[in-house]
Coordinates of C-alpha atoms in Angstrom, one line a residue:
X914 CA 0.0 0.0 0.0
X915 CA 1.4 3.5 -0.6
X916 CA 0.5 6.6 0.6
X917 CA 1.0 9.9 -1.5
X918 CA 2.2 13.1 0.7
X919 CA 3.3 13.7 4.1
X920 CA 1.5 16.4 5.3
X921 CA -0.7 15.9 8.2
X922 CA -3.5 13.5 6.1
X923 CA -0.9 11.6 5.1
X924 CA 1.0 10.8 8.3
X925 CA -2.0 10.2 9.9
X926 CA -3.0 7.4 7.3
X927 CA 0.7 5.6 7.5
X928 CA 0.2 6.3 11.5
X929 CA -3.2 4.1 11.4
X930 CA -1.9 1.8 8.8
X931 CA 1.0 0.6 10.8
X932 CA -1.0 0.5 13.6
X933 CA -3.3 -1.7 11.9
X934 CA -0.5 -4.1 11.4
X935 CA 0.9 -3.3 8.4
X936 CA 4.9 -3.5 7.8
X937 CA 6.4 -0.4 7.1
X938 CA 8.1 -0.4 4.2
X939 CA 7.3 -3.9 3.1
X940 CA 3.2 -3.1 3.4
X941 CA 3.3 0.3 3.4
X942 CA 5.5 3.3 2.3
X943 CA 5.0 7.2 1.7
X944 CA 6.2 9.0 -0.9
X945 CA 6.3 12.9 -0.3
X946 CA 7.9 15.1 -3.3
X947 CA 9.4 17.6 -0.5
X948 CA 13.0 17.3 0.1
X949 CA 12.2 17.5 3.9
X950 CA 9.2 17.1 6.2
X951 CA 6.7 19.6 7.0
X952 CA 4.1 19.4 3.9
X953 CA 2.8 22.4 2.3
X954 CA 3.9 24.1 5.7
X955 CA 7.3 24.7 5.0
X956 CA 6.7 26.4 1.7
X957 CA 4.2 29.0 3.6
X958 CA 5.6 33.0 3.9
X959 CA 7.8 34.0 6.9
X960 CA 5.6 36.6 8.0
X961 CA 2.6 33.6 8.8
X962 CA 2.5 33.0 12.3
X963 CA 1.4 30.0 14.9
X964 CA -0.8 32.8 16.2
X965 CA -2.2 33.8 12.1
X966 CA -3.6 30.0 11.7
X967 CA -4.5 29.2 15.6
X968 CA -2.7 26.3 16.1
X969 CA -2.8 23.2 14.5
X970 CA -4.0 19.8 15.5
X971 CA -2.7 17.1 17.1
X972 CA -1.5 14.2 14.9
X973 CA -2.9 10.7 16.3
X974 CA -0.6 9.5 19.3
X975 CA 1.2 13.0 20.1
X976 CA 0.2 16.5 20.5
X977 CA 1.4 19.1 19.2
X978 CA 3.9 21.2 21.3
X979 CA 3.0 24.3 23.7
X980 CA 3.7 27.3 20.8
X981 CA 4.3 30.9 22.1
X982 CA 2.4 32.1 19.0
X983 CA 4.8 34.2 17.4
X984 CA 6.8 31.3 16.2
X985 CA 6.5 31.0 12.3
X986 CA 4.6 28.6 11.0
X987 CA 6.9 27.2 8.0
X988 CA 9.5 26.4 11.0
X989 CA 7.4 25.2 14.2
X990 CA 5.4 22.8 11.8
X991 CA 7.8 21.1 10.0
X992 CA 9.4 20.5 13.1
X993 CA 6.7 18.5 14.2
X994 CA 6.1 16.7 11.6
X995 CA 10.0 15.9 11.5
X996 CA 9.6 14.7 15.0
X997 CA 6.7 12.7 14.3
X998 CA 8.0 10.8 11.8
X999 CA 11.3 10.2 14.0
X1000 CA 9.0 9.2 16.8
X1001 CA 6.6 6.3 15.2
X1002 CA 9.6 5.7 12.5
X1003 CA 7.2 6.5 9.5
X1004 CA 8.4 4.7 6.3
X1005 CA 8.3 8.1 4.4
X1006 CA 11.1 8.0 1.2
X1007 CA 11.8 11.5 0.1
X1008 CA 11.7 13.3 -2.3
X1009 CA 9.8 11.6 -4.6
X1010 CA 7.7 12.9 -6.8
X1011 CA 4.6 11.0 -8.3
X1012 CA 3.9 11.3 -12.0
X1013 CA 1.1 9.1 -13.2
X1014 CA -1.0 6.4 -11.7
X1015 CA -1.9 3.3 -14.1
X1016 CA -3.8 0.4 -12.7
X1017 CA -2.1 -3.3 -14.3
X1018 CA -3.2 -6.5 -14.1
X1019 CA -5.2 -5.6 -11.1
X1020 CA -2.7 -3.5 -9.0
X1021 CA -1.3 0.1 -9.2
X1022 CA 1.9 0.8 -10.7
X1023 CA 2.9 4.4 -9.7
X1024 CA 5.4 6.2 -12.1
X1025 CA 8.1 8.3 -10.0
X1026 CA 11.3 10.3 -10.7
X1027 CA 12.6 7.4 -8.8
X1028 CA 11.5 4.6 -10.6
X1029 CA 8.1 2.3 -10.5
X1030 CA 6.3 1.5 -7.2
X1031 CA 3.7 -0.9 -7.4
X1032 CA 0.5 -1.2 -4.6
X1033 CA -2.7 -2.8 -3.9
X1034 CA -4.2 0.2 -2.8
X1035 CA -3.3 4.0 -2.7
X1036 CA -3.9 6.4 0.1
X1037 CA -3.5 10.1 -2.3
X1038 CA -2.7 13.2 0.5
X1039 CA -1.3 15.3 -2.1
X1040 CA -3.3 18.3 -1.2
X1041 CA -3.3 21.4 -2.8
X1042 CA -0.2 23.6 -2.2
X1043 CA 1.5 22.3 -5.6
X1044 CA -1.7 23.5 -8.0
X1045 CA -2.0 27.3 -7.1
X1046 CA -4.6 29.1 -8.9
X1047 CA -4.7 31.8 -11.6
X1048 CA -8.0 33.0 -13.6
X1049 CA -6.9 34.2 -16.7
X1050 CA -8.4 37.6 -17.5
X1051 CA -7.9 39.4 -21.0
X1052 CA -4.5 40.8 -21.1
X1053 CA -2.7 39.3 -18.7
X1054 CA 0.3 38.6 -20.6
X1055 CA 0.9 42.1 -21.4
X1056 CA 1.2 43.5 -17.8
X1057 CA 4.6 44.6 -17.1
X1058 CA 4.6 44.6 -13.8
X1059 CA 5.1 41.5 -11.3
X1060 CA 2.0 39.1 -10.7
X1061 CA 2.5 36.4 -8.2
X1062 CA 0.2 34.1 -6.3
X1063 CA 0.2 33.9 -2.4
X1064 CA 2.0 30.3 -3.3
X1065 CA 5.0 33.0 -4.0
X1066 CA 5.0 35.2 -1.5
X1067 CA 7.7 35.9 0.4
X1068 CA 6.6 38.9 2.8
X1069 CA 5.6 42.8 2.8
X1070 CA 9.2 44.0 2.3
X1071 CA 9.3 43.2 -1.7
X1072 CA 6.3 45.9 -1.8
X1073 CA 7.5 48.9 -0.6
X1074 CA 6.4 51.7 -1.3
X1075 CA 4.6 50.2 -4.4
X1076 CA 0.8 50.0 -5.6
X1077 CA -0.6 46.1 -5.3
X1078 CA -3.6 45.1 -6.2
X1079 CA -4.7 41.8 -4.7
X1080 CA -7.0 39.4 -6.2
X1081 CA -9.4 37.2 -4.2
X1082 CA -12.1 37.2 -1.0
X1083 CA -10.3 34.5 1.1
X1084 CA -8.3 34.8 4.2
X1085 CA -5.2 35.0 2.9
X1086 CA -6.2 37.9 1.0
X1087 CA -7.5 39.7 4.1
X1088 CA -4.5 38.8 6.2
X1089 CA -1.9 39.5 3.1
X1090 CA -3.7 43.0 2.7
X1091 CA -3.6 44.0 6.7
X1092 CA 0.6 43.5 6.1
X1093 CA 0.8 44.9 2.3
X1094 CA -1.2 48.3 2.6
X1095 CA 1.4 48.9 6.3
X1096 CA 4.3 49.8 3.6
X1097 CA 2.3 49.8 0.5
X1098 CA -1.0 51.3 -1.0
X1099 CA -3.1 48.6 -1.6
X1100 CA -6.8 48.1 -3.9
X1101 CA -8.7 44.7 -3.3
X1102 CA -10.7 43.1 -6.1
X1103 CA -12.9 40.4 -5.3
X1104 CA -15.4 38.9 -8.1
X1105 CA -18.4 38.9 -5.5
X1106 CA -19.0 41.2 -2.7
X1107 CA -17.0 39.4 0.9
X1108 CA -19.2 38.2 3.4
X1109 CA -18.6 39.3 7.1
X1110 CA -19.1 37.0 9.6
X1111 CA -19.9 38.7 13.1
X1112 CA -20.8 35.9 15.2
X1113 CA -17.1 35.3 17.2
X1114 CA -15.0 32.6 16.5
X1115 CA -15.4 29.4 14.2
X1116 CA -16.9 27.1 16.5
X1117 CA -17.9 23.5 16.3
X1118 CA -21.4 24.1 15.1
X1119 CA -20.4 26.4 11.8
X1120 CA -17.5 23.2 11.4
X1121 CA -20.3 21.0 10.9
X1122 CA -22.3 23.0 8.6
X1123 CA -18.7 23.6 6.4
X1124 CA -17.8 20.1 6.4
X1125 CA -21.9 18.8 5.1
X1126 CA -21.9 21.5 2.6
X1127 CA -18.2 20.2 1.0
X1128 CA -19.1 16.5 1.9
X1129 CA -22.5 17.6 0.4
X1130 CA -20.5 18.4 -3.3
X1131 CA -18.1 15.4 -3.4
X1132 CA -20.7 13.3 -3.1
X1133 CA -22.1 14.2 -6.0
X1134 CA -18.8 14.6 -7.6
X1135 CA -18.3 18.2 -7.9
X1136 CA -15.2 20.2 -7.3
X1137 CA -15.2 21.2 -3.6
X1138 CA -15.6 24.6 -3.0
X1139 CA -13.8 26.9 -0.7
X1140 CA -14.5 27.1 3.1
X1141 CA -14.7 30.8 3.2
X1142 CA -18.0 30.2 0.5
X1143 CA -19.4 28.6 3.6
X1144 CA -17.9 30.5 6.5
X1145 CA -17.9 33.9 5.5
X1146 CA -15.1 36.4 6.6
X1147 CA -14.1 37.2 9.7
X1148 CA -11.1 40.2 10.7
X1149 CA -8.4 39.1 13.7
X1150 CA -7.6 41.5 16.0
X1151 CA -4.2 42.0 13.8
X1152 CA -5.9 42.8 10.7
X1153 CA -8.6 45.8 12.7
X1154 CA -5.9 48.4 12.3
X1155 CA -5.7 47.9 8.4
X1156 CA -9.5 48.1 8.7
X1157 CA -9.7 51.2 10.1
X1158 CA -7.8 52.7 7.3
X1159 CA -10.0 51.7 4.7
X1160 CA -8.0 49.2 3.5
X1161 CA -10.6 46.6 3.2
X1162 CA -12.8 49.0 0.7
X1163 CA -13.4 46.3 -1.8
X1164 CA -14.0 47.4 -5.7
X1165 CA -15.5 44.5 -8.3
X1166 CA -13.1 42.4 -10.9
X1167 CA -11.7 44.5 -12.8
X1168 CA -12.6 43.8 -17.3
X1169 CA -9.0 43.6 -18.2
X1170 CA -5.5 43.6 -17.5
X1171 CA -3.3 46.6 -19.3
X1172 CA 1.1 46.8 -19.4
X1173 CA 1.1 48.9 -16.3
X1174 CA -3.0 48.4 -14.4
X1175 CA -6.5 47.2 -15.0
X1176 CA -9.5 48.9 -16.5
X1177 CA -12.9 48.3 -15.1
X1178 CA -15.9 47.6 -17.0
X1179 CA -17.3 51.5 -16.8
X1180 CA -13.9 52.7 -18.1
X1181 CA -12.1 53.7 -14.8
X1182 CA -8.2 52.8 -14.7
X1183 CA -5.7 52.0 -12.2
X1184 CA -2.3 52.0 -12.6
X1185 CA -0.5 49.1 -10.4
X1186 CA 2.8 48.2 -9.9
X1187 CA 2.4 44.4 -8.8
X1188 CA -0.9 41.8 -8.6
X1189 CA -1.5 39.7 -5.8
X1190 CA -3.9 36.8 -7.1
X1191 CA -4.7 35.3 -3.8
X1192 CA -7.1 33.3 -5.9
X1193 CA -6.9 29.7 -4.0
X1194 CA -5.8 26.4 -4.9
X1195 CA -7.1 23.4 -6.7
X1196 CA -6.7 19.6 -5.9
X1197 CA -3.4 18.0 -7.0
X1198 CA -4.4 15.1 -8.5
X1199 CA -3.1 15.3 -12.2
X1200 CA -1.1 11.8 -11.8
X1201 CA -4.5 10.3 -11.2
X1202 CA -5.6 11.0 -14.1
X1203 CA -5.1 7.6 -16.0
X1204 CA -7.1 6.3 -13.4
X1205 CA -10.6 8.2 -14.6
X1206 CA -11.7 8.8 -11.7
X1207 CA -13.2 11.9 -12.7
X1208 CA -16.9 12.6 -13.1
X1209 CA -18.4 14.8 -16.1
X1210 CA -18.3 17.7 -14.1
X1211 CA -14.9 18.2 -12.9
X1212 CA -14.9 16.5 -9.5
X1213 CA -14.7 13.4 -7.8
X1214 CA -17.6 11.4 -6.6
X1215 CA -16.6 10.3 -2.9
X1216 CA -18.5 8.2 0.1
X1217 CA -16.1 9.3 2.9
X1218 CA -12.6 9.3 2.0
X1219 CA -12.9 6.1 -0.8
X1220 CA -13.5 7.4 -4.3
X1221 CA -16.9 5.8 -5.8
X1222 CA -15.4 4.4 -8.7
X1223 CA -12.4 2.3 -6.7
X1224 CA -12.6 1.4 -3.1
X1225 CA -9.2 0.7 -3.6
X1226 CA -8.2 4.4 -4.1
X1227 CA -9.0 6.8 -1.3
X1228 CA -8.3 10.6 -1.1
X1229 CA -7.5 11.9 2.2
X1230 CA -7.0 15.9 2.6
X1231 CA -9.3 16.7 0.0
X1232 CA -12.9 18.5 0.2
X1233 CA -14.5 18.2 3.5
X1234 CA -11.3 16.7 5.2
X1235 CA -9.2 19.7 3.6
X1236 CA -7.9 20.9 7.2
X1237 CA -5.7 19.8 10.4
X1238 CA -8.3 17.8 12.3
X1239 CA -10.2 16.6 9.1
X1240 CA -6.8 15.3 7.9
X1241 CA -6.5 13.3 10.9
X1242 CA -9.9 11.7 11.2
X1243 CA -9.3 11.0 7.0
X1244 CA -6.1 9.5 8.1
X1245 CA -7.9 6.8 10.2
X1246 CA -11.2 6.3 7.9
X1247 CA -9.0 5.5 4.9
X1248 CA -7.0 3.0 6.5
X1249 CA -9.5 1.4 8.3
X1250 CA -11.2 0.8 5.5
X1251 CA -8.4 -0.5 3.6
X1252 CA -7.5 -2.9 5.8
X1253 CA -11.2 -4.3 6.3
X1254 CA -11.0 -4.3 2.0
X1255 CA -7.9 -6.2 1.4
X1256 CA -8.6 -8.5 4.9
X1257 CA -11.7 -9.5 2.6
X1258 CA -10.2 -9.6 -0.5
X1259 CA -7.6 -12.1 0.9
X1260 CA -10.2 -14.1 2.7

């Protein structure tokens, strides 16, 4: 069995697997394309602190460690995950990178950039991190400024003194915005109008309605949305300052892109020196493709973590398990399930 990706979906599953009784290594083995542990985590920006994404959760069998909240995230993460994998000796072989997925004579040959792995079944945590997002608008390859997606960004500094625009009604967008516009002047573009939420914090109850409205979709194998289309918007205490100066004043998409700005639909122009398209992240799943797993309409149709089409294939960090804690309860469905499947198959 293999698992794809060592973020925390993925060490959860090998955690459970092993625990299950499979052999690591001989049974079961992770690929992860990163060079070192940490996931998606250690590619986030400096300026993204423990205190930014409130904590994390704890990984089956060990919690995560007391954080002061100003430790950055793409450091107090990846150690942790490090340490994890040290701790339960995870069988995860890195880096590896997955190209295509074939199913042969009944098993799964995996394609890599380190030759062929073959499996019984496949436990895909690649998440999202390597697919960032761009809409293409008319002109965008004549602006000769920079454009760069929050996948690439690297902190407020580069933007000094400089006019941004950023693209996109998530979080990131409000939190990148709160440090841009402190050392930058700043315009925010978002294609429908952002949705406050006033209520206080995420709680369990709104993390019940977010996960049935994504479960809701992949069931019936469409793309999973975003959780801010379910949760609305909410400002941290860091981010009221930028507030207060306006700097959340949102303005519609712009029509097009020019060399050196944008021009909106009723003529009005804006020169800008650099775009921000905080503009999300897809699914990466491309070297699944062979395996058609894919419904007319873009998504995948799922019952829990196991895709529809091949109970042999489950996805785990993807649509209503896309977080911390719904990684790690993903982690123990898949492989429970797995080993009740191939328990039976062998029987």
């Amino acid at each position: 069995m293999i698992v794809i990706g060592a973020g925390q979906a993925g060490l959860s599953a090998a955690y459970h697997l092993i625990r299950f009784g499979f052999r690591p290594y001989d049974e079961v083995v992770v690929l992860d394309r990163n060079a070192e542990p940490g996931g998606a985590w250690q590619h986030r920006w400096d300026s993204l602190t423990m205190h930014d994404v409130h904590g994390i959760a704890n990984l089956p069998g060990a919690g995560v460690p007391e954080s002061a909240g100003d430790e950055r995230a793409n450091e107090f993460v990846p150690r942790y995950y490090a340490d994890y994998e040290s701790r339960f000796e995870l069988p995860v072989v890195r880096p590896v990178t997955v190209g295509s997925v074939h199913e042969v004579d009944g098993r799964f040959e995996l394609t890599t950039d380190r030759g062929m792995y073959r499996a019984e079944a496949i436990v895909n945590a690649t998440g999202t991190w390597n697919r960032p997002f761009v809409p293409w608008y008319p002109g965008i390859e004549t602006f000769r400024g920079r454009q760069l997606h929050t996948a690439d960004y690297n902190g407020a500094g580069e933007f000094a003194g400089q006019h941004v625009l950023v693209v996109g009604g998530g979080a990131s967008a409000v939190q990148l915005l709160a440090e841009i516009s402190e050392i930058a002047t700043t315009t925010w573009v978002t294609r429908r109008p952002p949705e406050w939420r006033t209520d206080g914090e995420f709680g369990p109850e709104l993390g019940r309605k977010v996960v049935a409205k994504v479960e809701e979709r992949v069931r019936a194998g469409l793309p999973p949305r975003s959780v801010v289309s379910v949760t609305g918007l909410q400002l941290r205490e860091q981010e009221r300052a930028a507030a207060e100066r306006g700097v959340y004043t949102r303005l519609p998409m712009f029509e097009r892109i020019t060399p050196d700005g944008v021009v909106w639909a009723d003529g009005r122009t804006e020169h800008v020196d650099a775009i921000l398209w905080a503009t999300g992240f897809r699914a990466d799943l491309g070297h699944l493709a062979p395996l058609q797993l894919r419904e007319p309409s873009g998504g995948i149709r799922m019952d829990g973590t196991r895709t529809v089409r091949d109970a042999r294939i489950h996805l785990v960090g993807y649509g209503p398990s896309a977080s911390t804690i719904g990684g790690n309860r993903a982690g123990y469905t898949a492989a429970r399930e797995l080993r009740d499947l191939l328990r039976a198959e062998a029987a």
